[in-house]
Amino acid sequence: MEQALRSLSRRAVGLPAAARSRCFVAGPTRDSQPSRSWTAAARGGDGARTFRGGLHAARGGWGSPGREASKGGRRPEGRPLPIQRTRGSEILFGVAPCSMALSQARRDLLRLFLKRSVGPQRLVTGEFVLQAAARGVPVLHVGRRELDELCEGRVHQGVCLEATPLRFKSLEEAEEPDLGDGESPNRQLLWLVLEQIQDPMNLGALLRSAYFLGVDRVVTSQRNSCPLTPTVSKASSGAMEVFDVYSTDDLRSFLKAKAAEGWEVVGTVSQSEAVENVPVISCSEFRWNKPIILVIGSEGDGLSLETQLLCQQMLVIPSGRVLHRGIESLNVSVATGILLHSICSQKLRHGD
């Protein structure tokens, strides 16, 4: 041993002092490496079961000491261990969707995943733990990368929830409103009908506006329409979790039946469009004096011609300037928000 130290000292001769000192600094041993194990503790009796610990594994396997360093001397970055989902489940992500889903009884809730956190984020985490405890939902505290993996890189805000999917409700399940007569409050019912809305971000924004502005029911066509996905729930800021959405496989028959019952079917067009035998008016000129069905068309093509011909009036949003070609229209969710506010403001003015 002494001979080896003398040999090492001779090799260090001529090196700068700092370099020589580094030759004799003791580094961490393999035994001092922290172990990466999954520790679990059940807390709170019948409350939420809380699991703490890492879900990362080294590239060589769980805690393989022989593969802790790469050829370049650096420890390879761990990658998330895939979390096995329950068959038929989906992952909600984001504070509002997960909180709303926990507060309702519309889904089967399987597991809540929370980011391990310190500081102000712990307050949000604590609220979620209490919500989960009230519903008997297991809670897992995991790292950010596990959450990224769960929601496929979307913005999760430190929260994911495994749950069964939400489905559209059938119109047969819906309770038919009594329209009454004369000055009955039900004369100012407003339903929003969506024809082939395909973008989940648009559908979520539409549901959020409809919920906020007081739409009584949302109905969507089954054909070529976006389903109720976690992305829709996130874009709706959780409104999808509390607001029933209905669907029909025969939109035109549905509109015909409602028109025969006394509803006014109102469509939408851009400024440059005209519909044969259907009057087009500004949304500011429209008067709400009977139950309304506002029909919104798809992002690219708008309302189909067959649906346009079933409308009694078409609404247009006037622009504030002369528009350049190619940007004469609004995003469908923005336009719908404007139209709904224009109609619903009449209800507010009438004190209903």
Short mmCIF file of C-alpha atoms in Angstrom, two decimals:
data_model
loop_
_atom_site.label_atom_id
_atom_site.label_comp_id
_atom_site.label_asym_id
_atom_site.label_seq_id
_atom_site.Cartn_x
_atom_site.Cartn_y
_atom_site.Cartn_z
CA MET A 1 0.00 0.00 0.00
CA GLU A 2 2.81 2.41 0.95
CA GLN A 3 4.64 1.57 -2.29
CA ALA A 4 1.50 2.38 -4.30
CA LEU A 5 1.11 5.76 -2.56
CA ARG A 6 4.74 6.66 -3.24
CA SER A 7 4.24 5.79 -6.91
CA LEU A 8 1.15 8.00 -7.08
CA SER A 9 3.04 10.87 -5.41
CA ARG A 10 5.83 10.64 -8.01
CA ARG A 11 3.26 10.88 -10.83
CA ALA A 12 1.76 14.03 -9.29
CA VAL A 13 5.10 15.88 -9.31
CA GLY A 14 5.01 18.81 -11.67
CA LEU A 15 1.23 19.18 -11.58
CA PRO A 16 -0.38 22.37 -10.21
CA ALA A 17 -1.21 22.28 -6.51
CA ALA A 18 -4.97 22.17 -7.15
CA ALA A 19 -4.56 19.23 -9.53
CA ARG A 20 -2.29 17.41 -7.03
CA SER A 21 -4.82 17.89 -4.26
CA ARG A 22 -7.60 16.42 -6.41
CA CYS A 23 -5.56 13.26 -6.86
CA PHE A 24 -6.09 12.47 -3.16
CA VAL A 25 -9.72 13.56 -2.62
CA ALA A 26 -11.87 10.59 -1.65
CA GLY A 27 -14.98 10.24 -3.82
CA PRO A 28 -18.29 8.57 -3.00
CA THR A 29 -18.34 4.83 -3.01
CA ARG A 30 -20.96 2.68 -4.67
CA ASP A 31 -22.28 1.75 -1.24
CA SER A 32 -23.01 5.43 -0.51
CA GLN A 33 -25.30 5.81 -3.55
CA PRO A 34 -28.91 6.40 -2.45
CA SER A 35 -31.14 3.47 -3.30
CA ARG A 36 -34.09 3.98 -5.62
CA SER A 37 -36.86 1.94 -4.14
CA TRP A 38 -40.60 2.45 -4.05
CA THR A 39 -41.72 2.89 -0.46
CA ALA A 40 -45.40 2.90 0.28
CA ALA A 41 -47.35 3.89 3.35
CA ALA A 42 -51.08 3.71 3.85
CA ARG A 43 -52.36 6.73 5.70
CA GLY A 44 -55.58 7.93 7.20
CA GLY A 45 -57.38 4.62 7.75
CA ASP A 46 -60.37 4.70 5.42
CA GLY A 47 -59.13 7.89 3.78
CA ALA A 48 -56.96 8.32 0.70
CA ARG A 49 -54.11 5.85 0.48
CA THR A 50 -50.91 7.82 -0.11
CA PHE A 51 -47.84 6.31 -1.76
CA ARG A 52 -44.51 8.10 -1.72
CA GLY A 53 -41.32 7.29 -3.55
CA GLY A 54 -39.68 7.30 -6.94
CA LEU A 55 -40.91 5.48 -10.00
CA HIS A 56 -37.66 5.97 -11.93
CA ALA A 57 -35.43 3.09 -12.94
CA ALA A 58 -31.88 3.29 -14.27
CA ARG A 59 -31.35 2.21 -17.84
CA GLY A 60 -29.79 -1.02 -16.59
CA GLY A 61 -32.77 -1.91 -14.44
CA TRP A 62 -33.99 -1.18 -10.92
CA GLY A 63 -30.97 0.02 -8.91
CA SER A 64 -28.37 -1.96 -10.91
CA PRO A 65 -25.08 -0.88 -9.24
CA GLY A 66 -23.00 -2.15 -12.12
CA ARG A 67 -24.69 0.21 -14.61
CA GLU A 68 -24.69 3.45 -12.63
CA ALA A 69 -22.09 5.10 -14.88
CA SER A 70 -21.75 5.35 -18.62
CA LYS A 71 -18.53 5.06 -20.60
CA GLY A 72 -18.02 8.82 -20.33
CA GLY A 73 -18.09 8.65 -16.57
CA ARG A 74 -21.54 10.26 -16.25
CA ARG A 75 -24.53 8.64 -14.62
CA PRO A 76 -27.24 8.22 -17.27
CA GLU A 77 -30.45 10.12 -16.58
CA GLY A 78 -33.26 7.91 -15.30
CA ARG A 79 -36.35 7.42 -17.35
CA PRO A 80 -39.88 6.95 -16.03
CA LEU A 81 -41.08 3.47 -15.36
CA PRO A 82 -44.34 3.13 -17.32
CA ILE A 83 -47.37 3.20 -15.03
CA GLN A 84 -49.81 0.48 -15.99
CA ARG A 85 -53.28 1.90 -16.53
CA THR A 86 -56.47 0.05 -15.76
CA ARG A 87 -58.05 -1.35 -18.90
CA GLY A 88 -60.60 1.07 -20.33
CA SER A 89 -59.45 4.03 -18.24
CA GLU A 90 -58.12 7.43 -19.34
CA ILE A 91 -55.92 10.10 -17.77
CA LEU A 92 -57.37 13.50 -16.93
CA PHE A 93 -54.77 16.21 -16.48
CA GLY A 94 -54.77 19.72 -15.04
CA VAL A 95 -56.04 21.25 -11.80
CA ALA A 96 -59.56 22.24 -12.91
CA PRO A 97 -60.56 19.01 -14.73
CA CYS A 98 -59.24 16.77 -11.94
CA SER A 99 -60.82 18.86 -9.19
CA MET A 100 -64.20 18.96 -10.96
CA ALA A 101 -64.10 15.22 -11.67
CA LEU A 102 -63.35 14.50 -8.00
CA SER A 103 -66.23 16.70 -6.86
CA GLN A 104 -68.79 14.95 -9.10
CA ALA A 105 -70.11 11.40 -9.18
CA ARG A 106 -70.08 11.01 -12.96
CA ARG A 107 -66.97 8.84 -13.38
CA ASP A 108 -65.36 5.88 -11.65
CA LEU A 109 -62.20 7.37 -10.11
CA LEU A 110 -59.24 5.00 -9.90
CA ARG A 111 -56.02 6.81 -8.90
CA LEU A 112 -54.89 10.39 -8.32
CA PHE A 113 -51.30 11.27 -9.25
CA LEU A 114 -49.74 14.34 -7.61
CA LYS A 115 -46.34 15.87 -8.22
CA ARG A 116 -44.00 15.73 -5.25
CA SER A 117 -43.69 19.39 -4.31
CA VAL A 118 -42.60 21.95 -1.73
CA GLY A 119 -43.68 25.52 -1.07
CA PRO A 120 -47.01 26.97 -2.22
CA GLN A 121 -47.75 23.95 -4.44
CA ARG A 122 -48.13 21.85 -1.30
CA LEU A 123 -51.32 23.78 -0.49
CA VAL A 124 -52.91 22.63 -3.76
CA THR A 125 -51.62 19.11 -3.16
CA GLY A 126 -53.20 19.06 0.30
CA GLU A 127 -56.59 20.11 -1.09
CA PHE A 128 -56.47 17.31 -3.64
CA VAL A 129 -55.55 14.77 -0.96
CA LEU A 130 -58.60 15.84 1.04
CA GLN A 131 -60.85 15.57 -2.04
CA ALA A 132 -59.48 12.12 -2.81
CA ALA A 133 -59.94 11.02 0.80
CA ALA A 134 -63.60 12.00 0.66
CA ARG A 135 -64.08 9.80 -2.42
CA GLY A 136 -61.80 6.95 -1.30
CA VAL A 137 -59.40 7.45 -4.22
CA PRO A 138 -55.77 6.24 -3.83
CA VAL A 139 -53.16 9.03 -4.12
CA LEU A 140 -49.68 8.51 -5.59
CA HIS A 141 -46.96 11.15 -5.17
CA VAL A 142 -44.67 10.96 -8.22
CA GLY A 143 -42.14 13.05 -10.11
CA ARG A 144 -42.78 15.47 -12.94
CA ARG A 145 -41.49 13.06 -15.56
CA GLU A 146 -43.97 10.37 -14.52
CA LEU A 147 -46.80 12.91 -14.89
CA ASP A 148 -45.43 13.95 -18.30
CA GLU A 149 -45.47 10.31 -19.33
CA LEU A 150 -49.01 9.76 -18.06
CA CYS A 151 -50.53 12.66 -20.02
CA GLU A 152 -48.18 12.35 -23.01
CA GLY A 153 -46.42 15.66 -22.45
CA ARG A 154 -49.48 17.87 -22.06
CA VAL A 155 -49.75 20.64 -19.45
CA HIS A 156 -50.76 18.79 -16.27
CA GLN A 157 -50.02 21.46 -13.60
CA GLY A 158 -48.78 18.72 -11.30
CA VAL A 159 -52.03 16.73 -11.24
CA CYS A 160 -53.32 13.69 -13.17
CA LEU A 161 -56.36 11.53 -12.46
CA GLU A 162 -57.04 8.04 -13.77
CA ALA A 163 -60.75 7.57 -14.37
CA THR A 164 -63.29 5.93 -16.64
CA PRO A 165 -64.30 7.98 -19.72
CA LEU A 166 -67.32 10.24 -19.96
CA ARG A 167 -69.77 9.44 -22.74
CA PHE A 168 -72.29 11.56 -24.59
CA LYS A 169 -75.81 11.20 -23.27
CA SER A 170 -78.55 10.04 -25.57
CA LEU A 171 -81.37 12.45 -26.28
CA GLU A 172 -83.72 9.69 -25.19
CA GLU A 173 -82.30 10.14 -21.67
CA ALA A 174 -83.02 13.87 -21.67
CA GLU A 175 -86.01 15.27 -19.86
CA GLU A 176 -88.09 17.26 -22.30
CA PRO A 177 -88.80 20.79 -21.04
CA ASP A 178 -92.34 22.10 -20.77
CA LEU A 179 -92.35 25.16 -23.02
CA GLY A 180 -95.47 26.56 -21.40
CA ASP A 181 -97.19 29.49 -23.04
CA GLY A 182 -97.43 33.25 -22.93
CA GLU A 183 -94.79 34.72 -20.60
CA SER A 184 -93.56 31.40 -19.18
CA PRO A 185 -89.82 31.53 -18.26
CA ASN A 186 -89.30 28.40 -20.35
CA ARG A 187 -90.06 30.48 -23.43
CA GLN A 188 -86.43 31.65 -23.17
CA LEU A 189 -84.74 28.28 -23.37
CA LEU A 190 -81.49 28.12 -25.34
CA TRP A 191 -79.93 24.98 -26.72
CA LEU A 192 -76.59 24.86 -28.54
CA VAL A 193 -76.28 22.32 -31.37
CA LEU A 194 -72.85 21.46 -32.79
CA GLU A 195 -72.49 19.94 -36.25
CA GLN A 196 -69.23 18.04 -36.77
CA ILE A 197 -66.95 19.97 -34.40
CA GLN A 198 -63.73 17.97 -34.65
CA ASP A 199 -61.05 19.88 -32.74
CA PRO A 200 -60.97 18.96 -29.02
CA MET A 201 -59.67 22.41 -28.06
CA ASN A 202 -62.59 24.05 -29.86
CA LEU A 203 -65.12 21.67 -28.32
CA GLY A 204 -63.72 22.36 -24.85
CA ALA A 205 -63.85 26.13 -25.36
CA LEU A 206 -67.43 25.85 -26.67
CA LEU A 207 -68.52 23.89 -23.59
CA ARG A 208 -66.85 26.40 -21.29
CA SER A 209 -68.66 29.34 -22.94
CA ALA A 210 -71.99 27.49 -23.01
CA TYR A 211 -71.73 26.63 -19.33
CA PHE A 212 -70.69 30.16 -18.33
CA LEU A 213 -73.35 31.97 -20.36
CA GLY A 214 -76.25 29.77 -19.25
CA VAL A 215 -77.00 27.52 -22.22
CA ASP A 216 -79.61 24.98 -21.14
CA ARG A 217 -78.39 22.03 -23.24
CA VAL A 218 -75.61 21.13 -25.68
CA VAL A 219 -76.28 18.60 -28.44
CA THR A 220 -73.66 17.38 -30.90
CA SER A 221 -73.87 15.27 -34.02
CA GLN A 222 -72.35 11.79 -33.67
CA ARG A 223 -70.89 11.71 -37.18
CA ASN A 224 -67.43 13.29 -37.58
CA SER A 225 -67.51 14.88 -34.14
CA CYS A 226 -64.87 14.95 -31.43
CA PRO A 227 -65.56 12.64 -28.44
CA LEU A 228 -65.39 13.80 -24.81
CA THR A 229 -61.66 13.35 -24.22
CA PRO A 230 -59.34 14.56 -21.43
CA THR A 231 -58.11 17.29 -23.80
CA VAL A 232 -61.70 18.54 -24.17
CA SER A 233 -62.06 18.58 -20.39
CA LYS A 234 -58.82 20.57 -20.01
CA ALA A 235 -59.84 23.08 -22.70
CA SER A 236 -63.23 23.47 -21.00
CA SER A 237 -61.47 24.19 -17.66
CA GLY A 238 -63.47 21.34 -16.15
CA ALA A 239 -66.90 22.43 -17.43
CA MET A 240 -67.20 19.10 -19.25
CA GLU A 241 -67.14 17.37 -15.85
CA VAL A 242 -70.30 19.14 -14.64
CA PHE A 243 -72.20 19.84 -17.86
CA ASP A 244 -74.15 17.08 -19.65
CA VAL A 245 -73.50 16.83 -23.38
CA TYR A 246 -75.99 14.99 -25.60
CA SER A 247 -75.56 13.52 -29.07
CA THR A 248 -77.79 12.47 -31.94
CA ASP A 249 -77.13 10.30 -34.97
CA ASP A 250 -79.81 12.12 -36.99
CA LEU A 251 -79.30 15.85 -36.59
CA ARG A 252 -81.67 16.91 -39.34
CA SER A 253 -84.59 14.89 -37.99
CA PHE A 254 -83.91 16.31 -34.55
CA LEU A 255 -84.01 19.90 -35.87
CA LYS A 256 -87.19 19.25 -37.85
CA ALA A 257 -88.91 17.82 -34.77
CA LYS A 258 -87.91 20.78 -32.62
CA ALA A 259 -89.11 23.28 -35.21
CA ALA A 260 -92.47 21.50 -35.27
CA GLU A 261 -92.65 21.85 -31.47
CA GLY A 262 -92.28 25.62 -31.68
CA TRP A 263 -88.52 26.09 -31.34
CA GLU A 264 -86.73 28.65 -33.52
CA VAL A 265 -83.77 27.07 -35.31
CA VAL A 266 -81.07 29.68 -35.89
CA GLY A 267 -77.92 29.05 -37.91
CA THR A 268 -74.69 30.98 -38.40
CA VAL A 269 -72.82 32.19 -41.47
CA SER A 270 -69.82 34.38 -42.23
CA GLN A 271 -70.27 37.84 -43.70
CA SER A 272 -69.57 36.75 -47.25
CA GLU A 273 -72.17 33.96 -47.28
CA ALA A 274 -75.83 34.01 -48.25
CA VAL A 275 -78.37 31.21 -47.92
CA GLU A 276 -81.21 30.79 -50.39
CA ASN A 277 -84.64 31.57 -48.89
CA VAL A 278 -83.20 31.99 -45.35
CA PRO A 279 -82.92 35.56 -44.00
CA VAL A 280 -79.47 36.63 -42.75
CA ILE A 281 -79.38 39.26 -39.97
CA SER A 282 -76.80 40.73 -37.61
CA CYS A 283 -76.65 39.05 -34.21
CA SER A 284 -77.27 42.47 -32.64
CA GLU A 285 -80.64 42.69 -34.43
CA PHE A 286 -81.85 39.26 -33.32
CA ARG A 287 -84.72 39.19 -30.79
CA TRP A 288 -85.19 36.28 -28.42
CA ASN A 289 -88.90 35.66 -27.91
CA LYS A 290 -89.22 31.87 -28.14
CA PRO A 291 -87.07 28.80 -27.37
CA ILE A 292 -83.95 28.86 -29.54
CA ILE A 293 -81.67 26.24 -31.00
CA LEU A 294 -78.42 27.88 -32.12
CA VAL A 295 -76.67 25.63 -34.66
CA ILE A 296 -72.88 25.91 -35.11
CA GLY A 297 -71.04 24.29 -38.02
CA SER A 298 -67.64 22.66 -38.34
CA GLU A 299 -64.33 24.52 -38.21
CA GLY A 300 -63.56 24.33 -41.92
CA ASP A 301 -66.86 24.12 -43.76
CA GLY A 302 -69.42 25.62 -41.39
CA LEU A 303 -72.98 24.33 -41.55
CA SER A 304 -73.85 21.80 -44.22
CA LEU A 305 -76.28 23.01 -46.87
CA GLU A 306 -78.95 20.57 -45.66
CA THR A 307 -78.73 21.99 -42.13
CA GLN A 308 -78.76 25.59 -43.39
CA LEU A 309 -82.04 24.97 -45.19
CA LEU A 310 -83.62 23.82 -41.91
CA CYS A 311 -82.83 27.14 -40.20
CA GLN A 312 -85.42 29.90 -39.93
CA GLN A 313 -82.81 32.65 -39.62
CA MET A 314 -79.04 32.95 -40.04
CA LEU A 315 -76.95 35.14 -37.75
CA VAL A 316 -73.81 36.99 -38.74
CA ILE A 317 -71.27 38.83 -36.57
CA PRO A 318 -70.49 42.27 -38.05
CA SER A 319 -66.78 43.09 -38.30
CA GLY A 320 -65.24 46.33 -37.11
CA ARG A 321 -63.20 47.00 -40.26
CA VAL A 322 -62.70 46.02 -43.87
CA LEU A 323 -61.11 42.57 -43.69
CA HIS A 324 -58.28 41.11 -45.78
CA ARG A 325 -59.05 38.04 -47.83
CA GLY A 326 -58.37 34.81 -45.94
CA ILE A 327 -59.06 36.25 -42.48
CA GLU A 328 -62.73 37.18 -42.87
CA SER A 329 -63.91 34.78 -40.15
CA LEU A 330 -63.43 34.05 -36.47
CA ASN A 331 -62.44 30.85 -34.70
CA VAL A 332 -65.58 28.79 -34.15
CA SER A 333 -65.37 28.90 -30.36
CA VAL A 334 -64.77 32.67 -30.34
CA ALA A 335 -67.67 33.30 -32.74
CA THR A 336 -69.97 31.08 -30.68
CA GLY A 337 -69.06 32.95 -27.50
CA ILE A 338 -69.97 36.26 -29.13
CA LEU A 339 -73.28 34.93 -30.46
CA LEU A 340 -74.25 33.34 -27.16
CA HIS A 341 -73.46 36.53 -25.24
CA SER A 342 -75.47 38.59 -27.71
CA ILE A 343 -78.49 36.30 -27.21
CA CYS A 344 -78.13 35.69 -23.46
CA SER A 345 -77.72 39.39 -22.67
CA GLN A 346 -81.38 39.82 -23.68
CA LYS A 347 -82.36 37.33 -21.00
CA LEU A 348 -80.40 39.30 -18.43
CA ARG A 349 -81.98 42.59 -19.50
CA HIS A 350 -85.44 41.09 -19.09
CA GLY A 351 -84.59 40.10 -15.52
CA ASP A 352 -85.27 36.40 -16.09
#
